[in-house]
Amino acid sequence: MAEENTNRYKRTNLLQENDYNYTLQDIEKPNLFDHMFNYDEVPKITFNHRTVPMHFPDDIWITDTTFRDGQQARTPFSVKEVVDLYKLLHKLSGPKGIIRQSEFFVYTEKDRKALEECMALGYDFPEITTWIRANKKDFALAKDMGIKETGILVSCSDYHIFNKMGMTRGQALDKYLGVVKDALDMGIVPRCHFEDITRADFYGFVVPFARALMELRQESGIPIKIRMCDTLGYGVTYPGASLPRSVQGIVYGLRFYAHVPSNLLEWHGHNDFYKVVCNAATAWLYGASSVNCSILGIGERTGNCPIEAMAIEYVQLKGTQDGMDLRAITEIADYFEKELKYDISPRTPFVGRNFNSTRAGIHADGLLKDEQIYNIFNTDKILGRPVSVVIGEHSGLAGIAHWINAHFKLEEGHRIDKNSELVAKIKDEVDRQYAEGRTTSFGDNELELIIKDADMITYAALCTHADGIEK
């Protein structure tokens, strides 16, 4: 432990005071932080103006909970659907395993069948882990299936310890440590899910519990992971925000006061207050190697952190895709919409059908001159999603021209100009329909019919060009 502590300070080259030894505060009544979480009011964000240093880990990655937390909020996946999506996660992950793990249930025969079929694929990444109830029977089940790591629920706020479990902190701590020891006896890596950490007494329970886990880790030689669960999305990233809501304060505190190394820290957030992506990125920045996500952010209530969002965030922070195939994001979205009949909001970043589309004529005019003006990056190259224009009442000549060029995949030198006679005819028909009371945008098939009626010869030439590109 002494050598590990020394290594933690190499980044600063400074002597840092660390004489703090927080012990369990086994209070008689729960600390519910009523000044922040008055149930009859919107929760408050308080500040103590304490800041902590960034500590971006040498290695960061993403873990997946689509098949555990994610599917609790939707119709359960079939075995085939789990396998199909797991293959797409593997494709997205790339050879370096940026999507490091995927978490499964093992309770039903269908759960176990899906897990076995995914394991049979032989992928190194995502590694398959489980989430089980805290009893020896479930540990044995995970062990028999060849699982090396499993999640264990260890709720840490007084809301759960006192009001849900009917225990004291001391009783909860003894129970949790006993469960972890059972996992270690089985040779299984325990991943301790610190449920409701953003409403927990950080120094009175969280840090003493984490320190006890790190002592067990030293004794057993088996890593013990801590998942910081922002169960109700209360986490905030504002500088100087006070605990227990400060994301950076939680990550720093577990590293500095409980001596938990970055590679054993994982953030798991929910989106109740629209902060899930920022909170996850902040956990990375302040020292957690791992963030836990689900495909499209599916999950209870407002959902989990979207895995596609953190894949893009990874590239922004690291400056490299590190082998990830980001086009798999589009394939995943297509699978959800076409195979699972799942409605993705059209405005959803990276996966919604309108995320890189424009309706405004002035924007379309800019796209015609230089796509970079109104597109976030080369979405065609990176995600396999060309920028598009939705033809509506305000699209104008430029919008229609851009739609034709994109829809028929016209290359430089063959593109239709906004001042062409064909574009003018299409706009006249579009304007006529809106003048007669139309309120909806035009679909691709409708626009093709308009072109066909306006100029059959040109329409045939456009279709021939598009067919040639497809071949």
Tab-separated table of N, CA and C in Angstrom, residues 243-302:
chain	number	residue	atom	x	y	z
A	243	LEU	N	-20.329	17.997	-1.127
A	243	LEU	CA	-20.760	16.612	-1.062
A	243	LEU	C	-22.113	16.546	-0.357
A	244	PRO	N	-22.934	15.530	-0.648
A	244	PRO	CA	-22.599	14.340	-1.439
A	244	PRO	C	-22.880	14.459	-2.931
A	245	ARG	N	-23.234	15.672	-3.434
A	245	ARG	CA	-23.637	15.783	-4.829
A	245	ARG	C	-22.467	16.039	-5.779
A	246	SER	N	-21.302	16.404	-5.267
A	246	SER	CA	-20.168	16.740	-6.125
A	246	SER	C	-19.550	15.487	-6.741
A	247	VAL	N	-19.616	15.375	-8.064
A	247	VAL	CA	-19.041	14.212	-8.746
A	247	VAL	C	-17.536	14.161	-8.535
A	248	GLN	N	-16.871	15.289	-8.780
A	248	GLN	CA	-15.410	15.290	-8.639
A	248	GLN	C	-15.002	15.079	-7.187
A	249	GLY	N	-15.819	15.564	-6.247
A	249	GLY	CA	-15.523	15.353	-4.842
A	249	GLY	C	-15.591	13.886	-4.459
A	250	ILE	N	-16.563	13.169	-5.005
A	250	ILE	CA	-16.709	11.739	-4.728
A	250	ILE	C	-15.514	10.968	-5.275
A	251	VAL	N	-15.174	11.220	-6.542
A	251	VAL	CA	-14.076	10.475	-7.173
A	251	VAL	C	-12.755	10.775	-6.473
A	252	TYR	N	-12.489	12.052	-6.235
A	252	TYR	CA	-11.249	12.438	-5.553
A	252	TYR	C	-11.202	11.835	-4.152
A	253	GLY	N	-12.307	11.913	-3.433
A	253	GLY	CA	-12.318	11.420	-2.066
A	253	GLY	C	-12.035	9.931	-1.973
A	254	LEU	N	-12.593	9.160	-2.897
A	254	LEU	CA	-12.340	7.717	-2.875
A	254	LEU	C	-10.894	7.400	-3.234
A	255	ARG	N	-10.337	8.170	-4.146
A	255	ARG	CA	-8.930	7.949	-4.495
A	255	ARG	C	-8.003	8.381	-3.355
A	256	PHE	N	-8.236	9.582	-2.817
A	256	PHE	CA	-7.278	10.180	-1.891
A	256	PHE	C	-7.442	9.681	-0.458
A	257	TYR	N	-8.677	9.579	0.006
A	257	TYR	CA	-8.903	9.214	1.404
A	257	TYR	C	-9.090	7.709	1.603
A	258	ALA	N	-9.614	7.022	0.583
A	258	ALA	CA	-9.827	5.577	0.710
A	258	ALA	C	-8.791	4.770	-0.058
A	259	HIS	N	-7.898	5.455	-0.788
A	259	HIS	CA	-6.792	4.804	-1.505
A	259	HIS	C	-7.280	3.809	-2.564
A	260	VAL	N	-8.395	4.145	-3.237
A	260	VAL	CA	-8.895	3.288	-4.304
A	260	VAL	C	-8.239	3.716	-5.612
A	261	PRO	N	-7.485	2.841	-6.266
A	261	PRO	CA	-6.829	3.230	-7.526
A	261	PRO	C	-7.855	3.469	-8.633
A	262	SER	N	-7.469	4.275	-9.600
A	262	SER	CA	-8.382	4.667	-10.669
A	262	SER	C	-8.984	3.475	-11.406
A	263	ASN	N	-8.175	2.450	-11.639
A	263	ASN	CA	-8.659	1.327	-12.434
A	263	ASN	C	-9.722	0.500	-11.719
A	264	LEU	N	-9.958	0.790	-10.435
A	264	LEU	CA	-11.008	0.089	-9.692
A	264	LEU	C	-12.216	0.984	-9.424
A	265	LEU	N	-12.226	2.174	-10.018
A	265	LEU	CA	-13.336	3.106	-9.834
A	265	LEU	C	-14.169	3.215	-11.115
A	266	GLU	N	-15.480	3.090	-10.970
A	266	GLU	CA	-16.402	3.142	-12.106
A	266	GLU	C	-17.597	4.033	-11.744
A	267	TRP	N	-17.966	4.920	-12.659
A	267	TRP	CA	-19.110	5.805	-12.441
A	267	TRP	C	-20.334	5.262	-13.158
A	268	HIS	N	-21.472	5.261	-12.461
A	268	HIS	CA	-22.737	4.814	-13.043
A	268	HIS	C	-23.784	5.880	-12.739
A	269	GLY	N	-24.247	6.589	-13.768
A	269	GLY	CA	-25.162	7.693	-13.541
A	269	GLY	C	-26.510	7.509	-14.207
A	270	HIS	N	-27.494	8.292	-13.735
A	270	HIS	CA	-28.816	8.362	-14.355
A	270	HIS	C	-29.092	9.810	-14.742
A	271	ASN	N	-30.069	9.992	-15.626
A	271	ASN	CA	-30.230	11.284	-16.299
A	271	ASN	C	-31.406	12.106	-15.771
A	272	ASP	N	-31.759	11.941	-14.511
A	272	ASP	CA	-32.936	12.604	-13.969
A	272	ASP	C	-32.871	14.122	-14.068
A	273	PHE	N	-31.686	14.698	-14.048
A	273	PHE	CA	-31.536	16.152	-14.114
A	273	PHE	C	-30.731	16.595	-15.345
A	274	TYR	N	-30.751	15.777	-16.398
A	274	TYR	CA	-30.097	16.108	-17.670
A	274	TYR	C	-28.572	16.216	-17.551
A	275	LYS	N	-27.957	15.566	-16.594
A	275	LYS	CA	-26.527	15.762	-16.386
A	275	LYS	C	-25.703	14.497	-16.611
A	276	VAL	N	-26.297	13.465	-17.172
A	276	VAL	CA	-25.663	12.152	-17.130
A	276	VAL	C	-24.345	12.095	-17.911
A	277	VAL	N	-24.274	12.729	-19.085
A	277	VAL	CA	-23.045	12.668	-19.892
A	277	VAL	C	-21.944	13.509	-19.259
A	278	CYS	N	-22.275	14.727	-18.848
A	278	CYS	CA	-21.285	15.598	-18.214
A	278	CYS	C	-20.751	14.970	-16.922
A	279	ASN	N	-21.641	14.345	-16.147
A	279	ASN	CA	-21.203	13.711	-14.907
A	279	ASN	C	-20.231	12.571	-15.183
A	280	ALA	N	-20.532	11.757	-16.200
A	280	ALA	CA	-19.657	10.631	-16.530
A	280	ALA	C	-18.289	11.125	-17.001
A	281	ALA	N	-18.274	12.136	-17.866
A	281	ALA	CA	-17.001	12.675	-18.344
A	281	ALA	C	-16.189	13.268	-17.198
A	282	THR	N	-16.869	13.920	-16.257
A	282	THR	CA	-16.181	14.494	-15.102
A	282	THR	C	-15.575	13.400	-14.232
A	283	ALA	N	-16.273	12.288	-14.087
A	283	ALA	CA	-15.709	11.155	-13.332
A	283	ALA	C	-14.401	10.695	-13.966
A	284	TRP	N	-14.374	10.632	-15.300
A	284	TRP	CA	-13.110	10.314	-15.987
A	284	TRP	C	-12.029	11.338	-15.644
A	285	LEU	N	-12.385	12.604	-15.800
A	285	LEU	CA	-11.396	13.670	-15.649
A	285	LEU	C	-10.778	13.705	-14.248
A	286	TYR	N	-11.539	13.304	-13.250
A	286	TYR	CA	-11.044	13.406	-11.878
A	286	TYR	C	-10.556	12.082	-11.305
A	287	GLY	N	-10.453	11.045	-12.157
A	287	GLY	CA	-9.728	9.881	-11.677
A	287	GLY	C	-10.395	8.539	-11.737
A	288	ALA	N	-11.595	8.424	-12.298
A	288	ALA	CA	-12.222	7.115	-12.477
A	288	ALA	C	-11.886	6.604	-13.869
A	289	SER	N	-11.349	5.408	-13.958
A	289	SER	CA	-10.991	4.871	-15.276
A	289	SER	C	-12.205	4.452	-16.086
A	290	SER	N	-13.296	4.132	-15.419
A	290	SER	CA	-14.420	3.494	-16.099
A	290	SER	C	-15.712	4.270	-15.912
A	291	VAL	N	-16.532	4.313	-16.976
A	291	VAL	CA	-17.892	4.837	-16.871
A	291	VAL	C	-18.849	3.777	-17.399
A	292	ASN	N	-19.949	3.591	-16.704
A	292	ASN	CA	-20.914	2.539	-17.022
A	292	ASN	C	-22.080	3.139	-17.796
A	293	CYS	N	-22.442	2.530	-18.918
A	293	CYS	CA	-23.414	3.101	-19.846
A	293	CYS	C	-24.350	2.027	-20.377
A	294	SER	N	-25.346	2.455	-21.143
A	294	SER	CA	-26.207	1.519	-21.862
A	294	SER	C	-26.443	2.054	-23.267
A	295	ILE	N	-26.757	1.148	-24.182
A	295	ILE	CA	-27.054	1.549	-25.553
A	295	ILE	C	-28.253	2.501	-25.565
A	296	LEU	N	-28.105	3.636	-26.230
A	296	LEU	CA	-29.143	4.658	-26.355
A	296	LEU	C	-29.572	5.213	-25.002
A	297	GLY	N	-28.817	4.897	-23.947
A	297	GLY	CA	-29.153	5.406	-22.630
A	297	GLY	C	-30.377	4.764	-22.008
A	298	ILE	N	-30.827	3.602	-22.519
A	298	ILE	CA	-32.029	2.977	-21.970
A	298	ILE	C	-31.785	2.574	-20.520
A	299	GLY	N	-32.826	2.665	-19.718
A	299	GLY	CA	-32.719	2.332	-18.306
A	299	GLY	C	-33.887	2.910	-17.540
A	300	GLU	N	-33.900	2.668	-16.260
A	300	GLU	CA	-35.013	3.097	-15.433
A	300	GLU	C	-35.206	4.613	-15.469
A	301	ARG	N	-36.474	5.013	-15.380
A	301	ARG	CA	-36.880	6.418	-15.377
A	301	ARG	C	-36.298	7.154	-16.589
A	302	THR	N	-35.363	8.061	-16.364
A	302	THR	CA	-34.787	8.855	-17.463
A	302	THR	C	-33.648	8.139	-18.156
